[in-house]
CSV table of C-alpha atoms in Angstrom, one decimal:
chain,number,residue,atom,x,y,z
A,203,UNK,CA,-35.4,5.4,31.3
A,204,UNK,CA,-33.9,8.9,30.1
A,205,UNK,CA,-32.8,8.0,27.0
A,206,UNK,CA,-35.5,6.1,25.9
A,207,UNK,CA,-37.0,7.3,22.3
A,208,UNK,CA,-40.0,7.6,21.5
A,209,UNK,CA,-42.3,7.4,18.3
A,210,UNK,CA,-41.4,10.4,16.7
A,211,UNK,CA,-37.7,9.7,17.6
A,212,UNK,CA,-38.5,6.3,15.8
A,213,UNK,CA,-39.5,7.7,12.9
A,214,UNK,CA,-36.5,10.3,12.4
A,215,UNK,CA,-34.5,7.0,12.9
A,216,UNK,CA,-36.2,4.6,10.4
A,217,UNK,CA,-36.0,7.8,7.6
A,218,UNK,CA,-32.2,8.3,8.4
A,219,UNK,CA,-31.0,4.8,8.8
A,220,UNK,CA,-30.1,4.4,5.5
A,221,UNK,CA,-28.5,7.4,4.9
A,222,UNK,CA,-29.9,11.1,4.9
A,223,UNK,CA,-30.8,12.0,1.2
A,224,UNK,CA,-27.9,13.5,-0.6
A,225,UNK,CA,-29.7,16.9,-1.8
A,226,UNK,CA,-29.1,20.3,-0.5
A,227,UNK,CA,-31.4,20.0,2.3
A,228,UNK,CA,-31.8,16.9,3.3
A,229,UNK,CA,-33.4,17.5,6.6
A,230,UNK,CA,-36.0,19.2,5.4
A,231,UNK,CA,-36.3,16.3,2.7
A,232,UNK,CA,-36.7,14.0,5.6
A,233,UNK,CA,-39.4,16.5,7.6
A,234,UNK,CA,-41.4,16.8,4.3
A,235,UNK,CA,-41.5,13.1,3.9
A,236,UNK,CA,-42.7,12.3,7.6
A,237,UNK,CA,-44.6,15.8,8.2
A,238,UNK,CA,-42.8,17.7,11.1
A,239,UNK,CA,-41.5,20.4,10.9
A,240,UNK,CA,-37.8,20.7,9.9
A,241,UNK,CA,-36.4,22.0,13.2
A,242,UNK,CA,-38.0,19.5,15.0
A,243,UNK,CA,-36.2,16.7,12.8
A,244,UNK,CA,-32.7,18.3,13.5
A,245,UNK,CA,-32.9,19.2,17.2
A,246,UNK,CA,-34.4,15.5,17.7
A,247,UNK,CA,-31.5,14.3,15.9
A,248,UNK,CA,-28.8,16.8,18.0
A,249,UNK,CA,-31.1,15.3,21.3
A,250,UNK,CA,-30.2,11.7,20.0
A,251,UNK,CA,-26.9,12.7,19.4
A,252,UNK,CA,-26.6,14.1,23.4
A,253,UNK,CA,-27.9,11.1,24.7
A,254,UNK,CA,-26.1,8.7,23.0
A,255,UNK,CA,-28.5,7.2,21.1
A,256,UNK,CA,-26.6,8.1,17.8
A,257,UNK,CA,-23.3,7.3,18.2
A,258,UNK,CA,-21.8,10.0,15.3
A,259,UNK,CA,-23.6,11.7,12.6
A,260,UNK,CA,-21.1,11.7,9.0
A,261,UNK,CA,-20.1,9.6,6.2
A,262,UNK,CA,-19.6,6.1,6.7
A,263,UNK,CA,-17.1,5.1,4.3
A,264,UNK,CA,-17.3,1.2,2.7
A,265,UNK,CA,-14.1,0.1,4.9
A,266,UNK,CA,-13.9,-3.1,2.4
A,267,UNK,CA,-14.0,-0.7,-0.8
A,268,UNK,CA,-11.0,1.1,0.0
A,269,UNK,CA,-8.6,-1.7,0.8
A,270,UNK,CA,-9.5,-3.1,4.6
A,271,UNK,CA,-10.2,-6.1,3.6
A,272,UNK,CA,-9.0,-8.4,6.8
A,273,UNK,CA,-11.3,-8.1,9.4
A,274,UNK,CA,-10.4,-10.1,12.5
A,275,UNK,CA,-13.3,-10.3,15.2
A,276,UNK,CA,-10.6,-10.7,18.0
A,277,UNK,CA,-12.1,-12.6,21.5
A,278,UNK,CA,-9.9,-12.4,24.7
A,279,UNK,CA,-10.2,-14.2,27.7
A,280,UNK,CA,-9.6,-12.2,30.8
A,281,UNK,CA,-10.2,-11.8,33.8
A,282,UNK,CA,-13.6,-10.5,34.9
A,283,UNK,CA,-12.5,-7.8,37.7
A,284,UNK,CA,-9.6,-6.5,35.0
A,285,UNK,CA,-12.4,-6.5,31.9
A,286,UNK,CA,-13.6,-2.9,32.2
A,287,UNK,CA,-9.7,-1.3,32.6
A,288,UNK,CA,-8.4,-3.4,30.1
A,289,UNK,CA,-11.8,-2.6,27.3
A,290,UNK,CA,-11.3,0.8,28.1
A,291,UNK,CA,-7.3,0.7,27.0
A,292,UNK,CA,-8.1,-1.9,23.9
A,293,UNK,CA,-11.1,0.0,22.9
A,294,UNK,CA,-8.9,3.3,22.4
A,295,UNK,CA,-6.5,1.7,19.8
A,296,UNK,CA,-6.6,3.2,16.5
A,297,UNK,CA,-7.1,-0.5,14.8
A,298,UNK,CA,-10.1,-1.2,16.7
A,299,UNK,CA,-13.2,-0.7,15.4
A,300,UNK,CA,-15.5,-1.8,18.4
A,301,UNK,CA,-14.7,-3.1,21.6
A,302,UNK,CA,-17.4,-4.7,23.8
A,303,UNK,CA,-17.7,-7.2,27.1
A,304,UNK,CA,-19.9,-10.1,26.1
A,305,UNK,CA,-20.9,-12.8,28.4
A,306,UNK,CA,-19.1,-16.2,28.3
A,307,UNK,CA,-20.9,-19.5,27.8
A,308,UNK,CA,-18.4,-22.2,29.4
A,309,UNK,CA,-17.3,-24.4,28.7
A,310,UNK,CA,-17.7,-23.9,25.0
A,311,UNK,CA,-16.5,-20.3,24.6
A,312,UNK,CA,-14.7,-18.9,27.3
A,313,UNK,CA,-13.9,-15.0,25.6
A,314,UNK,CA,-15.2,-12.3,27.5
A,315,UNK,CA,-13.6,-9.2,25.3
A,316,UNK,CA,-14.6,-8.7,22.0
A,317,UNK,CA,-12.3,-6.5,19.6
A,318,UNK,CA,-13.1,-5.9,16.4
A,319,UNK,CA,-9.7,-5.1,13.9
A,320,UNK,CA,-9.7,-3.8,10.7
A,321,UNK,CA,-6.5,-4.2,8.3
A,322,UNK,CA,-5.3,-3.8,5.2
A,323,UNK,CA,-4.1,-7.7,5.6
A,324,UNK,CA,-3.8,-10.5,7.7
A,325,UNK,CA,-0.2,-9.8,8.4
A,326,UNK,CA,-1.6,-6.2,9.4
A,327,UNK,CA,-4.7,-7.5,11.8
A,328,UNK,CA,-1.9,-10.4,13.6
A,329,UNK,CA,0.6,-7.4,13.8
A,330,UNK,CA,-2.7,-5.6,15.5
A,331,UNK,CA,-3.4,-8.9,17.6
A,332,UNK,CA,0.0,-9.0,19.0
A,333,UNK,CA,-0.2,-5.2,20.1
A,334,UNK,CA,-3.4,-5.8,21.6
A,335,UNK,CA,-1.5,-8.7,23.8
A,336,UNK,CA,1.4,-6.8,24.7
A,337,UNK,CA,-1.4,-4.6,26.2
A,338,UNK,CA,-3.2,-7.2,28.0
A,339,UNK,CA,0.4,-8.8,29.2
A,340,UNK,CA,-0.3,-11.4,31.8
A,341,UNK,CA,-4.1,-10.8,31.8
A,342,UNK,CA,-4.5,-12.6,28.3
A,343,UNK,CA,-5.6,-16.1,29.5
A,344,UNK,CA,-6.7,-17.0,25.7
A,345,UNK,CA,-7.7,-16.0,22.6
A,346,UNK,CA,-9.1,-16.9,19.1
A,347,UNK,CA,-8.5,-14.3,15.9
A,348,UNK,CA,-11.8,-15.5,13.9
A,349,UNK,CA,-11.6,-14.0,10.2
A,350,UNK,CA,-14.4,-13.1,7.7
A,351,UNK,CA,-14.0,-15.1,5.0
A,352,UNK,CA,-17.4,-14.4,3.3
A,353,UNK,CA,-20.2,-10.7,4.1
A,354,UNK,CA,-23.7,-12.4,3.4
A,355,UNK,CA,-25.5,-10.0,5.0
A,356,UNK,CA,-24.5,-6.0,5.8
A,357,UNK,CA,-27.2,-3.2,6.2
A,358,UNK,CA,-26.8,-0.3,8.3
A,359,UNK,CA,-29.0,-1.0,11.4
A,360,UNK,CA,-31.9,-1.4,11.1
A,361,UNK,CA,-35.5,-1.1,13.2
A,362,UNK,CA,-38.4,-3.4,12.4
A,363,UNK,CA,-41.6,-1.7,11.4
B,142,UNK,CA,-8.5,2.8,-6.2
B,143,UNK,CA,-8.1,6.0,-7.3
B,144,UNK,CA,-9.5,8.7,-5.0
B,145,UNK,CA,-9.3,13.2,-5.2
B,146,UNK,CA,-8.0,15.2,-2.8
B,147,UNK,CA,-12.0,16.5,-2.6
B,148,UNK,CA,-13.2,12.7,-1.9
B,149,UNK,CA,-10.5,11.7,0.7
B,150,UNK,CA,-11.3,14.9,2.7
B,151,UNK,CA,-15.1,14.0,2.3
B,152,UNK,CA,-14.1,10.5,3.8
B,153,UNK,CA,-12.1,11.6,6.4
B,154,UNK,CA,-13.3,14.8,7.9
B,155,UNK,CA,-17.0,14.2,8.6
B,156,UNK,CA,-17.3,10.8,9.9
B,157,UNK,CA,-18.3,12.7,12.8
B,158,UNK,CA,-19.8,16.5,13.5
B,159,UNK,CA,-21.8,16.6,10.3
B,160,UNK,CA,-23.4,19.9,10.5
B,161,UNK,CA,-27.0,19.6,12.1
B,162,UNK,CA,-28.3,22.8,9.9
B,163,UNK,CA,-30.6,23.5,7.0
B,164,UNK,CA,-27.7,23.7,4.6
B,165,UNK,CA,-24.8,21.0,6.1
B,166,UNK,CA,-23.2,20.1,2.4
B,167,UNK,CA,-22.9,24.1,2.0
B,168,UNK,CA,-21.2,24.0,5.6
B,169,UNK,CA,-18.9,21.3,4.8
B,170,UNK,CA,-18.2,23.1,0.4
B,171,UNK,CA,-17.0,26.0,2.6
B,172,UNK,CA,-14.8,24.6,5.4
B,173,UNK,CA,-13.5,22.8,2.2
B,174,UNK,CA,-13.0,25.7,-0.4
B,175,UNK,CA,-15.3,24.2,-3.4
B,176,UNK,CA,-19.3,24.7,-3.9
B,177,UNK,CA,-21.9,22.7,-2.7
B,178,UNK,CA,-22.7,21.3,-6.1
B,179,UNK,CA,-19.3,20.2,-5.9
B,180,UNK,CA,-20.0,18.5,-2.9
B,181,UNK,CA,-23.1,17.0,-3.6
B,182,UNK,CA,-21.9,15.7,-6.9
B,183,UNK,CA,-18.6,14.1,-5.3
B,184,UNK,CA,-21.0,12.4,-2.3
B,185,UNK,CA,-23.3,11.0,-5.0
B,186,UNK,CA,-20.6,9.8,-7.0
B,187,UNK,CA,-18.5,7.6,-3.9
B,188,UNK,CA,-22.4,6.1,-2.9
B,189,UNK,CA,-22.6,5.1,-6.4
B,190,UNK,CA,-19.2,3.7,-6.6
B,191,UNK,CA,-20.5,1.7,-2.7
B,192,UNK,CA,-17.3,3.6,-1.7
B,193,UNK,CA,-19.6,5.6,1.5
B,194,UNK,CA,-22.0,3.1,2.5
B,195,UNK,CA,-23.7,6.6,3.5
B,196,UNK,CA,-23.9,9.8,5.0
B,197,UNK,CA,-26.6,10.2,8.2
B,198,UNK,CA,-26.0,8.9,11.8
B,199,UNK,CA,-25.0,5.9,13.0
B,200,UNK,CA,-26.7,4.9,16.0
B,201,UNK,CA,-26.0,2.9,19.3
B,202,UNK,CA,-27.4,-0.9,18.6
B,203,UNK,CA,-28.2,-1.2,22.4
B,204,UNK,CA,-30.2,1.8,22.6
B,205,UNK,CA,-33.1,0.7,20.3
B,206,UNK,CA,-34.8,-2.3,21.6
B,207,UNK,CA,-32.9,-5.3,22.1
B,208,UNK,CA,-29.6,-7.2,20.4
B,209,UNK,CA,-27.4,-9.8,20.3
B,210,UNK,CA,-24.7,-11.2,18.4
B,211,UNK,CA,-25.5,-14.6,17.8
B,212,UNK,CA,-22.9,-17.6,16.8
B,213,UNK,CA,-23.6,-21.0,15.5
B,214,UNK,CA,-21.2,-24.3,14.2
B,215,UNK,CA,-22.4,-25.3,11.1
B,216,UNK,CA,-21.7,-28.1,9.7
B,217,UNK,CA,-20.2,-27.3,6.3
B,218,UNK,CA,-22.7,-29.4,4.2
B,219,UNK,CA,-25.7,-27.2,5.6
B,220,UNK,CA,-23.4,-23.5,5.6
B,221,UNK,CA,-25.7,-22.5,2.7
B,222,UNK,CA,-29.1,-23.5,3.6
B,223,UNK,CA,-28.8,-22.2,6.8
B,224,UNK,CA,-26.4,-18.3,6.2
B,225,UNK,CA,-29.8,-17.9,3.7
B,226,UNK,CA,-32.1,-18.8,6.1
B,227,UNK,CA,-30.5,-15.9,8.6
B,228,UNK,CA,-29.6,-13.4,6.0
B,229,UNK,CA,-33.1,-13.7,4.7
B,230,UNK,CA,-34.6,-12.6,8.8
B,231,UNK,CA,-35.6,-9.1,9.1
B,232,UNK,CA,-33.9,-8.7,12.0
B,233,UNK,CA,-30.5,-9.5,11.2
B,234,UNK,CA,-28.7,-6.8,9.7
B,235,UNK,CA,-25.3,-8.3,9.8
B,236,UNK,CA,-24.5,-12.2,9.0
B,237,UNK,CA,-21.0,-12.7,8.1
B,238,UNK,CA,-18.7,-16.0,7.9
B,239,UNK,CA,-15.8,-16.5,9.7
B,240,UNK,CA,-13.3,-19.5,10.1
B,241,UNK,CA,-13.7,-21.1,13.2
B,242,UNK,CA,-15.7,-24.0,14.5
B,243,UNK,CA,-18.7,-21.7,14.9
B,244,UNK,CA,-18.2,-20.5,11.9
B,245,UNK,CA,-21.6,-18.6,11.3
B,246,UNK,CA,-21.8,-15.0,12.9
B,247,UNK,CA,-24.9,-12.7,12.6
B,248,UNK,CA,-26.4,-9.4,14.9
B,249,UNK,CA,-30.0,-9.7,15.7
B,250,UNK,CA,-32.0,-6.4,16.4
B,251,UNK,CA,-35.5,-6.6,17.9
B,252,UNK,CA,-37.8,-4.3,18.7
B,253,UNK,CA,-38.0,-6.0,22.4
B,254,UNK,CA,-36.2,-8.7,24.3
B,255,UNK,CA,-39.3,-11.1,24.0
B,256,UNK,CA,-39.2,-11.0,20.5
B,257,UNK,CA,-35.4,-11.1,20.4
B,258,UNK,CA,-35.6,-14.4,22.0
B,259,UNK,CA,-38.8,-15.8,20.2
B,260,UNK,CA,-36.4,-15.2,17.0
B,261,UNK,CA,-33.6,-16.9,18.4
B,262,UNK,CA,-35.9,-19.6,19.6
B,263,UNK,CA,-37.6,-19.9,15.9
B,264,UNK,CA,-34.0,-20.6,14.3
B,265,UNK,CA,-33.0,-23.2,16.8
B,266,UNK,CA,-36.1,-25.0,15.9
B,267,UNK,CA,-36.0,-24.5,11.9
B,268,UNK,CA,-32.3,-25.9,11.8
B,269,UNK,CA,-32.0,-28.2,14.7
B,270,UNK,CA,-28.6,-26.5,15.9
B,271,UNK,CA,-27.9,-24.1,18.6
B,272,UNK,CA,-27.4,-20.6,18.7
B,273,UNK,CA,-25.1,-19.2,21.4
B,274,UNK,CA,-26.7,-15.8,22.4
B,275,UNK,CA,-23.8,-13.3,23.3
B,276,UNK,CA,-25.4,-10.1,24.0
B,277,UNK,CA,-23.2,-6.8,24.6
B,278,UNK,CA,-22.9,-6.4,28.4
B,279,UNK,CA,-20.3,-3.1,28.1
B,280,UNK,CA,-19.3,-1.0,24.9
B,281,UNK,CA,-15.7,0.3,25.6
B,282,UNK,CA,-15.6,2.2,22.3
B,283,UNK,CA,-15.9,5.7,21.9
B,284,UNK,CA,-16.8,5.9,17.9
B,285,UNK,CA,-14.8,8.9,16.5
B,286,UNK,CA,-14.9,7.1,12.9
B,287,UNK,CA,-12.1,5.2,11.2
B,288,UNK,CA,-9.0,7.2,10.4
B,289,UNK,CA,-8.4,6.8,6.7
B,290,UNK,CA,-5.3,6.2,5.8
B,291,UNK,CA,-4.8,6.5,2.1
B,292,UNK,CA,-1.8,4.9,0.5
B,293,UNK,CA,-0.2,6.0,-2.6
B,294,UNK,CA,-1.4,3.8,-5.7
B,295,UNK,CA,0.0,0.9,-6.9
């Protein structure tokens, strides 16, 4: 596989997945801390970056802290030879946050289209809901809004040891 | 909350294209008019705050080893017991609750899909319920960031 990473690539990841130290280099921090040498560290990073494997490199602000505090985890039923056109649309709105096709498991949970949208409110995510509907038009087959009502768990991703 | 013109510009403008260079928060004080002590000293202060959860890449979850997002219904008598019991996996690095019959919702990252299932596997068997498995089959997202949008005070 191209973009597979290897263990040095592992290592840059596990030392930056928490956040690159806030210092004037930090690059060279991390190098020091896992012996390469500091160009090595950023052009693996800038490969990463190429291949996809890092989706963005930047500040991840605390959505919650600064006021988006409804998050609806939107699912949509619809059908499986429209889901890639209609992801691709839904996954380029402004309110969405990620956009991903996940298998069904009938009869249980029929949603095929996961949307994840991020508000100020409820009455902002619904107002994001029916947009995302309008969108989908007669392809919307059914659909569940499913709120957060509690975070017990949130750490940037994370790779086992 | 009460944010400077310095901080919202340090939210906004590098969520992406951080500079990949020896000195990036002297890059980004000078694109931005102000020194990178200045800089520094702003960054520090919104991680403190838990305002930036952080600066330094965000990466692909389905390009390191194998995930899912994983779903159970549990009954409301057991929703403590069992949310610790997930939070408290290595693996997961996202458990949240959410209001719906399956009303437990957690990512699971493993270093392969063998152990990704022995986990899953493990956590049937420790709470007697089911987990329903929904792995990522397509990401439609192209992650530019979250635009910011900053509303006046209150």
């Amino acid at each position: 596989m191209s973009e597979a990473i290897d263990e040095i690539d592992r290592a840059i990841i596990r030392a930056t997945q928490a956040g690159l130290p806030l210092t004037p280099r930090p690059y060279h921090d991390v190098a020091e801390r896992l012996g390469l040498p500091p160009e090595e560290v950023m052009t693996r990073l800038r490969a990463m970056q190429a291949r996809g494997v890092i989706r963005r490199l930047g500040a991840v602000p605390n959505h919650y802290k600064l006021g988006y505090q409804a998050n609806g985890m939107t699912v949509w039923d619809v059908p499986d030879e429209w889901v890639d056109e209609l992801g691709a649309r839904v996954g380029g709105l402004d309110s969405v946050s990620h956009c991903y096709r996940r298998p069904r498991h009938l009869p249980d949970w029929p949603y095929n289209l996961f949307a994840m949208v991020h508000g100020r409110s409820r009455e902002d995510v619904e107002a994001e809901v029916r947009r995302i509907a309008a969108l989908l038009g007669e392809y919307d087959r059914g659909r569940a809004v499913l709120y957060s009502t509690r975070i017990l768990k949130k750490t940037g991703l994370r790779i086992a040891e | 909350m009460a944010l400077t013109e310095l901080e919202r510009h340090l939210l906004n403008d590098f969520q992406r294209d951080f500079p990949l260079s020896p000195t990036p928060f002297r890059e980004i004080a000078e694109t931005l008019g102000v020194t990178e002590g200045e800089v520094l000293a702003s960054l520090r202060d919104l991680a403190e705050r838990r305002i930036v959860s952080r600066v330094g890449p965000v990466f692909a979850p389905h390009r390191l080893g194998a995930s899912t997002l994983a779903a159970m219904a549990v009954p409301e008598a057991r929703l403590a017991e069992v949310a610790d019991l997930v939070s408290a996996l290595p693996e997961v690095n996202h458990n949240y609750e959410r209001e719906h019959r399956y009303n437990l919702w957690f990512v699971l990252t493993a270093r392969d899909q063998a152990r990704l299932d022995e986990v899953l596997a493990d956590l049937e068997r420790r709470t007697g319920l089911p987990v329903l498995s929904l792995p990522l089959l397509e990401d439609f997202h192209i992650d530019l960031g979250f635009p910011l949008e900053f509303q006046e005070e209150r």
